[in-house]
């Protein structure tokens, strides 16, 4: 009987610890169970703009207490001051971001919505549905 109780407690302990998470970019990568070499140009980790003026971090949040979403936060590299943030994709579909190699535009890779560009316009990052992906940005879906 004691062995059975111990086994149940062990199983419950494992279930609770494996389901808990914190809102870090590393959790995003672990949630997707994908090796980094399969992400193409995209990353779930801290990444810098082409000139190192900005860096972006991604966190998972529950803005409406229902769907977990990835929030991209952009900081000044000189001051670590938050300059912009936006919700990019559902967390379970998120495959990372990347900067364009010659601008501050950020590309998002999502399993359900595909690729999207947040163009840098008037000191803000705005979803640009008409953007054309540069040739040097490789999607995990490119074959």
XYZ file of N, CA and C in Angstrom:
429
model
N 0.829 -1.190 0.000
C 0.000 0.000 0.000
C 0.873 1.253 0.000
N 1.897 1.275 0.829
C 2.786 2.440 0.900
C 3.507 2.617 -0.426
N 3.911 1.539 -1.034
C 4.582 1.617 -2.329
C 3.653 2.223 -3.369
N 2.402 1.835 -3.346
C 1.417 2.370 -4.300
C 1.214 3.872 -4.079
N 1.097 4.304 -2.839
C 0.942 5.726 -2.527
C 2.179 6.493 -2.979
N 3.347 5.953 -2.696
C 4.587 6.600 -3.111
C 4.638 6.734 -4.631
N 4.237 5.705 -5.363
C 4.231 5.745 -6.826
C 3.295 6.824 -7.345
N 2.126 6.926 -6.747
C 1.153 7.944 -7.157
C 1.706 9.340 -6.897
N 2.304 9.541 -5.733
C 2.893 10.836 -5.407
C 4.028 11.183 -6.364
N 4.826 10.220 -6.722
C 5.917 10.438 -7.662
C 5.382 10.842 -9.037
N 4.350 10.158 -9.484
C 3.733 10.498 -10.780
C 3.138 11.897 -10.743
N 2.423 12.232 -9.688
C 1.846 13.567 -9.561
C 2.924 14.639 -9.505
N 3.986 14.363 -8.790
C 5.101 15.306 -8.697
C 5.690 15.575 -10.069
N 5.899 14.522 -10.836
C 6.436 14.671 -12.190
C 5.476 15.469 -13.065
N 4.183 15.184 -12.966
C 3.188 15.876 -13.793
C 3.175 17.361 -13.506
N 3.220 17.728 -12.222
C 3.188 19.150 -11.884
C 4.466 19.867 -12.279
N 5.613 19.264 -12.106
C 6.862 19.943 -12.460
C 7.052 20.011 -13.959
N 6.585 19.024 -14.713
C 6.767 19.067 -16.159
C 5.785 20.016 -16.821
N 4.686 20.358 -16.160
C 3.711 21.270 -16.745
C 3.961 22.715 -16.366
N 4.740 22.955 -15.333
C 4.968 24.335 -14.921
C 6.024 24.971 -15.799
N 5.887 26.281 -16.009
C 6.880 27.004 -16.793
C 6.915 28.452 -16.359
N 8.002 29.092 -16.699
C 8.127 30.517 -16.477
C 8.149 31.190 -17.821
N 7.965 32.481 -17.843
C 7.880 33.210 -19.096
C 9.262 33.634 -19.570
N 10.030 32.723 -20.125
C 11.341 33.043 -20.664
C 11.426 32.568 -22.093
N 12.364 33.153 -22.851
C 12.510 32.756 -24.247
C 12.975 31.308 -24.360
N 13.726 30.799 -23.408
C 14.168 29.408 -23.469
C 12.970 28.478 -23.409
N 11.919 28.841 -22.617
C 10.722 28.011 -22.547
C 10.058 27.907 -23.911
N 10.113 28.968 -24.694
C 9.516 28.930 -26.022
C 10.174 27.831 -26.839
N 11.491 27.769 -26.816
C 12.208 26.753 -27.584
C 11.903 25.363 -27.059
N 11.825 25.198 -25.746
C 11.548 23.890 -25.182
C 10.121 23.453 -25.485
N 9.163 24.403 -25.494
C 7.778 24.060 -25.793
C 7.642 23.513 -27.202
N 8.444 23.953 -28.125
C 8.307 23.532 -29.510
C 9.020 22.224 -29.791
N 9.912 21.798 -28.906
C 10.653 20.552 -29.062
C 11.392 20.470 -30.397
N 11.933 21.558 -30.818
C 12.652 21.622 -32.092
C 14.085 22.048 -31.829
N 15.021 21.422 -32.534
C 16.417 21.813 -32.430
C 16.625 23.151 -33.119
N 17.556 23.955 -32.580
C 17.777 25.289 -33.127
C 18.188 25.271 -34.591
N 18.891 24.239 -35.036
C 19.310 24.214 -36.437
C 18.124 24.088 -37.391
N 16.964 23.767 -36.887
C 15.778 23.648 -37.726
C 14.945 24.921 -37.758
N 15.409 25.993 -37.159
C 14.638 27.230 -37.082
C 14.906 28.152 -38.269
N 15.837 27.822 -39.145
C 16.189 28.719 -40.236
C 16.894 29.945 -39.687
N 16.561 31.122 -40.174
C 17.162 32.381 -39.710
C 16.589 32.836 -38.377
N 15.568 32.192 -37.900
C 14.804 32.653 -36.751
C 15.338 32.080 -35.446
N 15.087 32.803 -34.368
C 15.533 32.366 -33.056
C 14.498 32.740 -31.992
N 14.380 31.942 -30.948
C 13.535 32.310 -29.822
C 14.324 33.064 -28.752
N 15.606 33.241 -28.992
C 16.498 33.843 -28.001
C 16.709 35.327 -28.252
N 17.353 35.975 -27.315
C 17.719 37.377 -27.451
C 18.513 37.548 -28.744
N 18.159 38.554 -29.522
C 18.826 38.769 -30.797
C 18.958 40.264 -31.080
N 20.070 40.647 -31.697
C 20.394 42.057 -31.948
C 20.102 42.458 -33.386
N 19.781 43.737 -33.546
C 19.607 44.301 -34.885
C 20.947 44.295 -35.619
N 20.892 44.538 -36.912
C 22.092 44.450 -37.751
C 23.241 45.321 -37.261
N 22.942 46.465 -36.639
C 23.981 47.390 -36.177
C 24.145 47.387 -34.657
N 23.502 46.432 -34.001
C 23.554 46.292 -32.542
C 22.971 47.490 -31.780
N 22.116 48.278 -32.432
C 21.475 49.402 -31.762
C 20.321 48.933 -30.877
N 19.657 47.857 -31.276
C 18.519 47.316 -30.541
C 18.707 45.821 -30.322
N 18.008 45.318 -29.315
C 17.893 43.871 -29.177
C 16.440 43.539 -28.865
N 16.055 42.332 -29.211
C 14.684 41.881 -28.985
C 14.695 40.650 -28.094
N 13.746 40.614 -27.186
C 13.513 39.466 -26.313
C 12.073 39.022 -26.497
N 11.845 37.736 -26.350
C 10.505 37.207 -26.478
C 10.101 36.527 -25.188
N 8.885 36.809 -24.758
C 8.351 36.180 -23.558
C 6.957 35.641 -23.868
N 6.519 34.708 -23.065
C 5.175 34.164 -23.207
C 4.305 34.793 -22.128
N 3.162 35.309 -22.552
C 2.228 35.934 -21.623
C 0.810 35.463 -21.919
N -0.064 35.698 -20.978
C -1.491 35.407 -21.140
C -2.249 36.738 -21.103
N -2.251 37.493 -22.194
C -2.882 38.818 -22.144
C -4.392 38.775 -21.910
N -5.047 37.725 -22.334
C -6.497 37.632 -22.136
C -6.879 36.468 -21.219
N -5.888 35.929 -20.504
C -6.098 34.807 -19.579
C -6.637 33.548 -20.255
N -6.508 33.456 -21.565
C -6.988 32.272 -22.268
C -5.905 31.690 -23.169
N -5.400 32.473 -24.076
C -4.404 32.015 -25.039
C -3.042 32.599 -24.674
N -2.047 31.722 -24.584
C -0.680 32.191 -24.332
C -0.128 32.766 -25.633
N 0.415 33.968 -25.560
C 0.948 34.638 -26.736
C 2.389 35.039 -26.507
N 3.121 35.161 -27.608
C 4.496 35.626 -27.542
C 4.497 37.141 -27.668
N 5.142 37.764 -26.715
C 5.311 39.212 -26.732
C 6.764 39.496 -27.089
N 6.966 40.286 -28.128
C 8.306 40.699 -28.530
C 8.550 42.076 -27.930
N 9.615 42.190 -27.160
C 9.992 43.463 -26.537
C 11.320 43.899 -27.118
N 11.377 45.160 -27.537
C 12.573 45.697 -28.172
C 13.181 46.747 -27.251
N 14.484 46.613 -27.046
C 15.213 47.478 -26.125
C 16.340 48.203 -26.842
N 16.683 49.385 -26.328
C 17.876 50.080 -26.784
C 19.078 49.333 -26.218
N 20.019 48.977 -27.064
C 21.194 48.236 -26.595
C 22.085 49.113 -25.718
N 22.073 50.416 -25.941
C 22.916 51.322 -25.148
C 22.402 51.521 -23.731
N 21.078 51.612 -23.583
C 20.508 51.964 -22.281
C 19.680 50.854 -21.645
N 19.419 49.771 -22.366
C 18.532 48.691 -21.923
C 17.115 49.184 -21.654
N 16.756 50.317 -22.244
C 15.418 50.885 -22.090
C 14.463 50.241 -23.099
N 13.283 49.876 -22.626
C 12.255 49.331 -23.502
C 11.798 50.434 -24.450
N 11.853 50.163 -25.756
C 11.423 51.157 -26.736
C 10.130 50.768 -27.436
N 9.808 49.482 -27.466
C 8.567 49.035 -28.103
C 8.292 47.589 -27.715
N 7.031 47.196 -27.829
C 6.673 45.783 -27.677
C 5.367 45.525 -28.416
N 5.171 44.279 -28.780
C 3.957 43.884 -29.481
C 3.765 42.383 -29.327
N 2.505 41.952 -29.443
C 2.193 40.529 -29.421
C 2.304 40.013 -30.849
N 3.056 38.927 -31.017
C 3.400 38.470 -32.357
C 2.649 37.218 -32.807
N 2.425 36.273 -31.903
C 1.840 34.993 -32.316
C 1.411 34.206 -31.089
N 0.567 33.206 -31.332
C 0.256 32.280 -30.244
C 1.530 31.530 -29.886
N 1.732 31.303 -28.612
C 2.975 30.670 -28.149
C 3.169 29.277 -28.726
N 2.117 28.507 -28.834
C 2.295 27.133 -29.304
C 2.637 27.052 -30.785
N 2.409 28.130 -31.532
C 2.708 28.154 -32.964
C 3.965 28.949 -33.295
N 4.573 29.539 -32.308
C 5.686 30.471 -32.517
C 6.981 29.738 -32.848
N 7.697 30.238 -33.875
C 8.963 29.647 -34.299
C 10.102 30.658 -34.320
N 9.968 31.781 -33.656
C 11.078 32.709 -33.530
C 10.954 33.972 -34.360
N 11.952 34.841 -34.160
C 12.023 36.108 -34.885
C 13.398 36.239 -35.515
N 13.505 37.174 -36.443
C 14.820 37.582 -36.937
C 14.721 39.015 -37.446
N 15.848 39.689 -37.379
C 15.948 41.054 -37.901
C 16.349 40.989 -39.370
N 15.921 41.991 -40.136
C 16.459 42.119 -41.487
C 17.920 42.532 -41.360
N 18.720 42.182 -42.356
C 20.169 42.410 -42.276
C 20.575 43.851 -42.525
N 19.653 44.710 -42.941
C 20.027 46.101 -43.220
C 18.976 47.108 -42.753
N 18.047 46.662 -41.902
C 17.032 47.577 -41.373
C 16.599 47.077 -39.993
N 15.690 47.811 -39.384
C 15.172 47.416 -38.076
C 13.870 46.617 -38.187
N 13.526 46.196 -39.388
C 12.345 45.363 -39.563
C 12.573 44.003 -38.904
N 11.522 43.490 -38.268
C 11.580 42.198 -37.589
C 10.587 41.254 -38.257
N 11.039 40.031 -38.512
C 10.189 39.005 -39.090
C 9.836 37.976 -38.026
N 8.585 37.541 -38.044
C 8.050 36.553 -37.112
C 7.742 35.289 -37.902
N 8.050 34.141 -37.327
C 7.727 32.868 -37.954
C 6.752 32.121 -37.045
N 5.582 31.807 -37.595
C 4.532 31.157 -36.822
C 3.982 29.972 -37.594
N 3.687 28.905 -36.881
C 3.160 27.710 -37.506
C 1.766 27.875 -38.080
N 0.974 28.794 -37.533
C -0.389 28.945 -38.054
C -0.558 30.120 -39.006
N 0.231 31.171 -38.855
C 0.060 32.342 -39.723
C 1.219 32.532 -40.696
N 2.249 31.706 -40.587
C 3.388 31.819 -41.499
C 4.344 32.921 -41.092
N 4.872 33.624 -42.087
C 5.829 34.700 -41.838
C 5.120 36.047 -41.870
N 5.541 36.930 -40.976
C 4.983 38.278 -40.935
C 6.092 39.256 -40.617
N 5.977 40.441 -41.182
C 6.980 41.485 -40.957
C 6.399 42.585 -40.077
N 7.167 42.971 -39.076
C 6.862 44.157 -38.292
C 7.877 45.203 -38.728
N 7.414 46.132 -39.573
C 8.290 47.139 -40.172
C 8.512 48.287 -39.199
N 9.723 48.800 -39.219
C 10.084 49.928 -38.368
C 9.677 51.204 -39.096
N 8.646 51.870 -38.568
C 8.121 53.092 -39.172
C 7.866 54.119 -38.082
N 8.450 55.297 -38.234
C 8.245 56.388 -37.272
C 8.505 55.950 -35.834
N 9.612 55.230 -35.644
C 10.056 54.763 -34.325
C 9.117 53.759 -33.672
N 8.342 53.068 -34.489
C 7.455 52.016 -34.002
C 7.572 50.806 -34.921
N 7.222 49.640 -34.397
C 7.176 48.420 -35.197
C 5.713 48.132 -35.486
N 5.384 48.147 -36.781
C 4.000 48.021 -37.226
C 3.887 46.826 -38.168
N 2.845 46.022 -37.989
C 2.630 44.879 -38.871
C 2.479 45.369 -40.302
N 3.306 44.832 -41.197
C 3.294 45.207 -42.617
C 2.904 43.980 -43.424
N 1.640 43.875 -43.760
C 1.127 42.704 -44.474
C 1.601 42.641 -45.928
N 2.139 43.729 -46.451
C 2.594 43.785 -47.839
C 4.108 43.568 -47.974
N 4.805 43.375 -46.892
C 6.265 43.244 -46.933
C 6.681 41.998 -47.714
N 7.791 42.130 -48.407
C 8.372 41.011 -49.148
C 9.603 40.544 -48.384
N 9.635 39.266 -48.079
C 10.739 38.717 -47.298
C 12.043 38.809 -48.096
N 13.104 39.336 -47.474
C 14.418 39.364 -48.140
C 14.934 37.941 -48.384
N 15.728 37.788 -49.415
C 16.254 36.467 -49.787
C 17.128 35.839 -48.705
N 17.771 36.666 -47.871
C 18.686 36.114 -46.870
C 17.991 35.647 -45.594
N 16.678 35.811 -45.496
C 15.930 35.298 -44.348
C 15.353 33.941 -44.737
N 15.785 32.911 -44.027
C 15.412 31.540 -44.332
C 14.378 31.055 -43.321
N 13.257 30.586 -43.821
C 12.204 30.043 -42.973
C 12.475 28.558 -42.736
N 11.986 28.060 -41.613
C 12.083 26.617 -41.353
C 11.246 25.831 -42.354
N 10.320 26.524 -43.036
C 9.453 25.861 -44.004
C 10.029 25.860 -45.414
N 11.134 26.560 -45.630
C 11.772 26.537 -46.946
C 12.361 25.166 -47.177
N 12.159 24.615 -48.317
C 12.683 23.275 -48.621
C 13.777 23.365 -49.642
